[in-house]
Coordinates of C-alpha atoms in Angstrom, one line a residue:
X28 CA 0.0 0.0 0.0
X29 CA 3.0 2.6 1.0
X30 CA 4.6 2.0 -2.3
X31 CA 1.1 2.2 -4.6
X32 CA 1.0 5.6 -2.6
X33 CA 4.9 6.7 -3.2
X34 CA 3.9 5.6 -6.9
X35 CA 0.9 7.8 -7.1
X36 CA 2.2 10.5 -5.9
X37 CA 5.2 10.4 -7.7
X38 CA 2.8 10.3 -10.8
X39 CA 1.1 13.5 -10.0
X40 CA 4.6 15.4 -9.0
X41 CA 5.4 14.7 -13.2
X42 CA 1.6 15.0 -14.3
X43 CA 1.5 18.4 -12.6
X44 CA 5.7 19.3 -13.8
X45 CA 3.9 18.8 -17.3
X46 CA 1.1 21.4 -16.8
X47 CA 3.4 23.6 -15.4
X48 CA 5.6 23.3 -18.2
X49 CA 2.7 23.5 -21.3
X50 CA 0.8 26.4 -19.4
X51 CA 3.7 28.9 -18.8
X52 CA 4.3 32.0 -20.3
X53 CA 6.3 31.6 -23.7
X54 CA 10.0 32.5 -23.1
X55 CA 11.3 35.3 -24.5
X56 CA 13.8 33.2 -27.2
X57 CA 10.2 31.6 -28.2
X58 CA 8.2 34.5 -28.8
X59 CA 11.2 36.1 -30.9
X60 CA 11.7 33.3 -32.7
X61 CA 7.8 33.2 -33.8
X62 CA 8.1 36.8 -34.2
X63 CA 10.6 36.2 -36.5
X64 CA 9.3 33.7 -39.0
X65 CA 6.0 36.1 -39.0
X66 CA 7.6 39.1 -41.7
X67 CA 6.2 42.4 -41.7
X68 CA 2.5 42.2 -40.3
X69 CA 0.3 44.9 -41.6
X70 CA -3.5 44.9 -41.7
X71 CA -6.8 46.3 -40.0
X72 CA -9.5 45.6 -37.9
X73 CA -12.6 44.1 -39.6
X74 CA -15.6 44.0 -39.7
X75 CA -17.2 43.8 -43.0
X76 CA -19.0 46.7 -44.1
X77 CA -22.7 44.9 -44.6
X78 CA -22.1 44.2 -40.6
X79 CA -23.1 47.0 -38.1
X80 CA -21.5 44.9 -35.1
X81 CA -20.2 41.6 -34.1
X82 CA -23.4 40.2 -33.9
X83 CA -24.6 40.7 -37.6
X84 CA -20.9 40.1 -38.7
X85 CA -21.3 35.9 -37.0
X86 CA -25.1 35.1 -36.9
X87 CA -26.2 33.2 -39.6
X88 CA -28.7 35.4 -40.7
X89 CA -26.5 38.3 -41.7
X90 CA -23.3 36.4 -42.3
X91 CA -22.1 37.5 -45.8
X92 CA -19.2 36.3 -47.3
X93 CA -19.6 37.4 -50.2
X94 CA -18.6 40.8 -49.1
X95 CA -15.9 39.8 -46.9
X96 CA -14.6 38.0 -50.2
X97 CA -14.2 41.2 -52.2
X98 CA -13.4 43.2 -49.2
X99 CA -10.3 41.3 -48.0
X100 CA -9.3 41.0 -52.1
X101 CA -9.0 44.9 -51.8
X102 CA -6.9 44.4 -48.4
X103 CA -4.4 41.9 -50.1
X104 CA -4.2 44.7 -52.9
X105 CA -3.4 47.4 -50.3
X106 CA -0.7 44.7 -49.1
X107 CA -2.5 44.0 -45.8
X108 CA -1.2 40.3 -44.1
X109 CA -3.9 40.1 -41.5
X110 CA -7.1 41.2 -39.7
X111 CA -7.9 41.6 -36.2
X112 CA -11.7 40.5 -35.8
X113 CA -14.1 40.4 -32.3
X114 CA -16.1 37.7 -31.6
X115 CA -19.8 37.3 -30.2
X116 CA -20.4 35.0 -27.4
X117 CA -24.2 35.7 -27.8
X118 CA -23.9 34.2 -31.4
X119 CA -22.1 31.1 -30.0
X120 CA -24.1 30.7 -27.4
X121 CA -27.2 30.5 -29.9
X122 CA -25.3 27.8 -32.0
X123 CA -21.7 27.1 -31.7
X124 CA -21.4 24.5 -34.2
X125 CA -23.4 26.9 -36.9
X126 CA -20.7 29.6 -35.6
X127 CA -17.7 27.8 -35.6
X128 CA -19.0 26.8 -39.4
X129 CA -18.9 30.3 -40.6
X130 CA -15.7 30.8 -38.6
X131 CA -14.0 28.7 -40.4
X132 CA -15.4 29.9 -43.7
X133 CA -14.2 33.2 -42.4
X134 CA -10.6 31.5 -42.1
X135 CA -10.8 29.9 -45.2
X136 CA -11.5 33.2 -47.2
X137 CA -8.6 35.2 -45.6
X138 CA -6.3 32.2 -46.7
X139 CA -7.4 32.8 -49.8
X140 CA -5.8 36.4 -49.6
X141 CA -3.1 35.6 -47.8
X142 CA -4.4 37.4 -44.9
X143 CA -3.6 35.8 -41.3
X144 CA -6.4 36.3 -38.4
X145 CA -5.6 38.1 -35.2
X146 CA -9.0 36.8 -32.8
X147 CA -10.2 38.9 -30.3
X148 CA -12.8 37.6 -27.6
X149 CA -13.8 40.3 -25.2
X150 CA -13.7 43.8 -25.4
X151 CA -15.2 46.6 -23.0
X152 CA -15.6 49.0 -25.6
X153 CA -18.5 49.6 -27.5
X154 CA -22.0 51.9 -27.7
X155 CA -24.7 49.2 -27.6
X156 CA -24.5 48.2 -24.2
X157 CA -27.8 45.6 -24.6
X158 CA -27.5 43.7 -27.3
X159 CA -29.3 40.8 -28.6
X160 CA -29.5 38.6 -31.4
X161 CA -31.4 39.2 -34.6
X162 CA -32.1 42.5 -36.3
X163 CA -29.5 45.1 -35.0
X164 CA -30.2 48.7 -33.9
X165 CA -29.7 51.4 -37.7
X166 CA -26.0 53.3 -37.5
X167 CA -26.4 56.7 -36.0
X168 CA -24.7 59.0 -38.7
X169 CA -21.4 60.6 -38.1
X170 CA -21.2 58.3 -35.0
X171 CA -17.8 56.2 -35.1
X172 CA -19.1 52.2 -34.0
X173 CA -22.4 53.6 -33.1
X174 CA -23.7 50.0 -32.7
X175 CA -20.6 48.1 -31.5
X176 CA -21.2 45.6 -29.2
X177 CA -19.4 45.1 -25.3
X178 CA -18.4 41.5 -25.1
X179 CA -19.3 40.0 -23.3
X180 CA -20.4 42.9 -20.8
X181 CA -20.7 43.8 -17.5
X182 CA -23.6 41.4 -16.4
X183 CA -21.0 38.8 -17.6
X184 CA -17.6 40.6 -16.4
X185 CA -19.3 41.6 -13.0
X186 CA -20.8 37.9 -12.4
X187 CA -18.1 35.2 -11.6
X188 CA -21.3 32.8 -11.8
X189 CA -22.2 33.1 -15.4
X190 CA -18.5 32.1 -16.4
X191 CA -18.8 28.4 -17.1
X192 CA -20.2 29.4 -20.0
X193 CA -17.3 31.8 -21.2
X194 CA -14.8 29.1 -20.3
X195 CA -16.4 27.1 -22.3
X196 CA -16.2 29.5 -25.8
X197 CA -13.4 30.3 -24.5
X198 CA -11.7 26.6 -24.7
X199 CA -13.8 25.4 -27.4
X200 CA -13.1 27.7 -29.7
X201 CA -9.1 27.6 -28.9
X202 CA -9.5 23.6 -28.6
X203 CA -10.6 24.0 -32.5
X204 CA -7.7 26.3 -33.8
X205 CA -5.2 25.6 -31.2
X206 CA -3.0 24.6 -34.3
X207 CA -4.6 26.4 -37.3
X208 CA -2.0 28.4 -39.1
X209 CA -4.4 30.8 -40.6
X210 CA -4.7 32.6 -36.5
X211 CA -1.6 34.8 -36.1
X212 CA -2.4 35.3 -32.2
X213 CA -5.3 35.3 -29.3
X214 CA -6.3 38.7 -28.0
X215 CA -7.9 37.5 -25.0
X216 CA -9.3 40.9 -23.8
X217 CA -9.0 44.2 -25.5
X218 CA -8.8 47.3 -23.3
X219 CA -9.8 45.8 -20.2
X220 CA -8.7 49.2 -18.9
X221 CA -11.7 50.5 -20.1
X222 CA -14.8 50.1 -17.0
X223 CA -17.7 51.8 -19.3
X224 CA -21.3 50.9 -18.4
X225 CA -20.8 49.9 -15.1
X226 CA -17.8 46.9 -15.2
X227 CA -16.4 47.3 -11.8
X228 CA -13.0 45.5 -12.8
X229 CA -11.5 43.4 -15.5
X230 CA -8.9 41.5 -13.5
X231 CA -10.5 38.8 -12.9
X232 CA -12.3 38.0 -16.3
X233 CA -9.4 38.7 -17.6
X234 CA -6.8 36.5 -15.3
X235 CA -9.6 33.6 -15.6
X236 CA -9.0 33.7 -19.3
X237 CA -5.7 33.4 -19.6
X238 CA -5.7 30.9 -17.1
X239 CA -8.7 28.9 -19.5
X240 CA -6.3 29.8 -22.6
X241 CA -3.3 28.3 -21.0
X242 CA -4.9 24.9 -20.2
X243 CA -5.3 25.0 -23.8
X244 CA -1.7 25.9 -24.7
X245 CA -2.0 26.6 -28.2
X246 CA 0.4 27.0 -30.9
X247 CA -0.4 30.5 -31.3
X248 CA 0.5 33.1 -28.9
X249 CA -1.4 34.8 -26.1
X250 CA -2.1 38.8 -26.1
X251 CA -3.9 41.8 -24.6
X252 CA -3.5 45.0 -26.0
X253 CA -2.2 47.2 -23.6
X254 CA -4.6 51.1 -23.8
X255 CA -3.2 53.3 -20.9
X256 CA 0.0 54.6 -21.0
X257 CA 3.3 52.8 -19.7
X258 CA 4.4 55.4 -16.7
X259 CA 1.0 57.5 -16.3
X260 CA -0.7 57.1 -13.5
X261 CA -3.6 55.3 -15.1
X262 CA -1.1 52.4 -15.8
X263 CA -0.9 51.5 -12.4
X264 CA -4.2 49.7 -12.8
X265 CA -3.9 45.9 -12.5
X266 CA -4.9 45.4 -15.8
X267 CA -1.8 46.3 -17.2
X268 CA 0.5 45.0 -15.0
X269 CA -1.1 41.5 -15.2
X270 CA -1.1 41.8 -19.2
X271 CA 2.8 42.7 -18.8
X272 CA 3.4 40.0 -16.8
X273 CA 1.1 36.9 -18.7
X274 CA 1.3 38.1 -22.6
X275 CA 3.2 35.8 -24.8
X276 CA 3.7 39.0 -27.3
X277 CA 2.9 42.5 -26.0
X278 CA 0.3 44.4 -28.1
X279 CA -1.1 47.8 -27.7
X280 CA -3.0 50.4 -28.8
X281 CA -1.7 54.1 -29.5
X282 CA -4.0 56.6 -31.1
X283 CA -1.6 59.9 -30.6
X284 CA 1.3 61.6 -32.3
X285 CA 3.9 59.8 -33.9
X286 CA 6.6 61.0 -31.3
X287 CA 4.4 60.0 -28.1
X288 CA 3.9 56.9 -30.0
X289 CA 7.7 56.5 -30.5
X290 CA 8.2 57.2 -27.0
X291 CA 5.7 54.7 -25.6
X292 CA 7.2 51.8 -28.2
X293 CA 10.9 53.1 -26.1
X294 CA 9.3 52.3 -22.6
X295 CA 8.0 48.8 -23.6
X296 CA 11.2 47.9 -25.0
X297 CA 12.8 46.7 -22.1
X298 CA 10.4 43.8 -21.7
X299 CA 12.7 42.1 -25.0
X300 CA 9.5 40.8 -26.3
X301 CA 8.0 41.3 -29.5
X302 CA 5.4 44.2 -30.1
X303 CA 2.3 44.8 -32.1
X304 CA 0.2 47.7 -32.6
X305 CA -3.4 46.7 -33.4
X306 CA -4.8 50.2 -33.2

């Protein structure tokens, strides 16, 4: 009996040496050395135009690929690599199999132009703060995202309890295209700095993702773009400093002059790991 014990718990000393080992953080020789097979990445973030939000861009109903076919044809002209896109937990909750389907149609028509996906799963930002499936609310003229949609919002951010369900989008989807070459990288949260319509605090959506995404460990690497500025005082949230600390590749947003943009590229330098700017 002592020695089936010594054996079992020698068994879950490697079993849990393993996890360790798949879950961690990339390395810093890793992520350079997939940063440098990648070239020159250039693109946008997408949506196609017939889409007013996330939700019309998945659901089946409003899913035209057709347009995203002779959109993406114009970005591979323009010499765009790869597109950033958001996803809709409302559609996948409706269907996941139906929205995985069109996913991968999605996939299959940026190969097509040489484009490589950048997927982004929650986001705080957006104007249409109840959203639901179906018909979607008419654009507001001269109002940029009028009808952009928070995923997956603060009665889901704020509610530990409904997260079974986000873990499991959340693995599913990454399960699927843990190994597809057509995703670049997972941007598990953007601007989780961002508390609009009452979202008390991203930190723990957003640790408990990385944590589902790292149970995962897929080929691809991990990201959050990073909003607030490195060395402000909004930058000691713990948003950023848990991104910092957990992103495979660091990516960020900068929407300012080129020299304050130059000079927030200098103070992230120091982390030696390969950067992005996907806005």
């Amino acid at each position: 009996m002592i020695k089936r014990l010594t054996i079992i718990a020698i068994l879950n000393i490697l079993c849990l040496s393993l996890l360790s080992k798949n879950n961690d953080k990339w390395s810093l020789e890793k992520a350079n050395a997939w940063f440098a097979e990648q070239g020159w990445i250039v693109g946008c973030n997408y949506v196609p135009s017939t889409a007013i939000n996330q939700i019309e861009m998945w659901q089946e109903s409003t899913f035209d690929p057709q347009t995203i076919d002779r959109e993406l044809a114009m970005a591979e002209y323009l010499g765009f690599n790869t597109v950033r896109v958001f996803l809709s937990h409302l559609v996948y909750f409706d269907n996941a199999k139906g929205f995985k389907t069109r996913f991968s149609t999605f996939l299959d028509i940026c190969e097509s132009h040489h484009i490589k996906v950048i997927v982004s799963f929650w986001t705080n930002g957006g104007k249409c703060f109840n959203p639901k499936l179906g018909p979607q609310p008419a654009s507001q003229p001269g109002v940029h995202n009028s009808q952009w949609c928070q995923v997956p919002g603060p009665e889901w951010v704020n509610n530990p309890e409904k997260w079974p369900l986000l873990k499991k989008m959340v693995k599913d989807i990454l399960k699927t295209y843990k190994n597809d070459n057509r995703i670049l990288m997972w941007c598990l949260y953007n601007e989780p700095e961002h508390h609009r319509n009452g979202i008390t605090s991203s930190v723990p959506l957003l640790q408990a993702t990385f944590g589902w995404a790292r149970e995962v460990n897929p080929s691809q690497p991990l990201t959050a773009p990073l909003w607030s500025w490195i060395g402000n005082t909004i930058t000691s949230m713990p948003e950023v400093s848990f991104i910092l600390e957990n992103s495979d590749i660091i990516s960020f947003h900068a929407y300012d002059t080129p020299s304050s943009l130059e000079r927030y590229i200098k103070q992230l330098l120091p982390y030696n790991r390969p950067m992005v700017c996907t806005e």
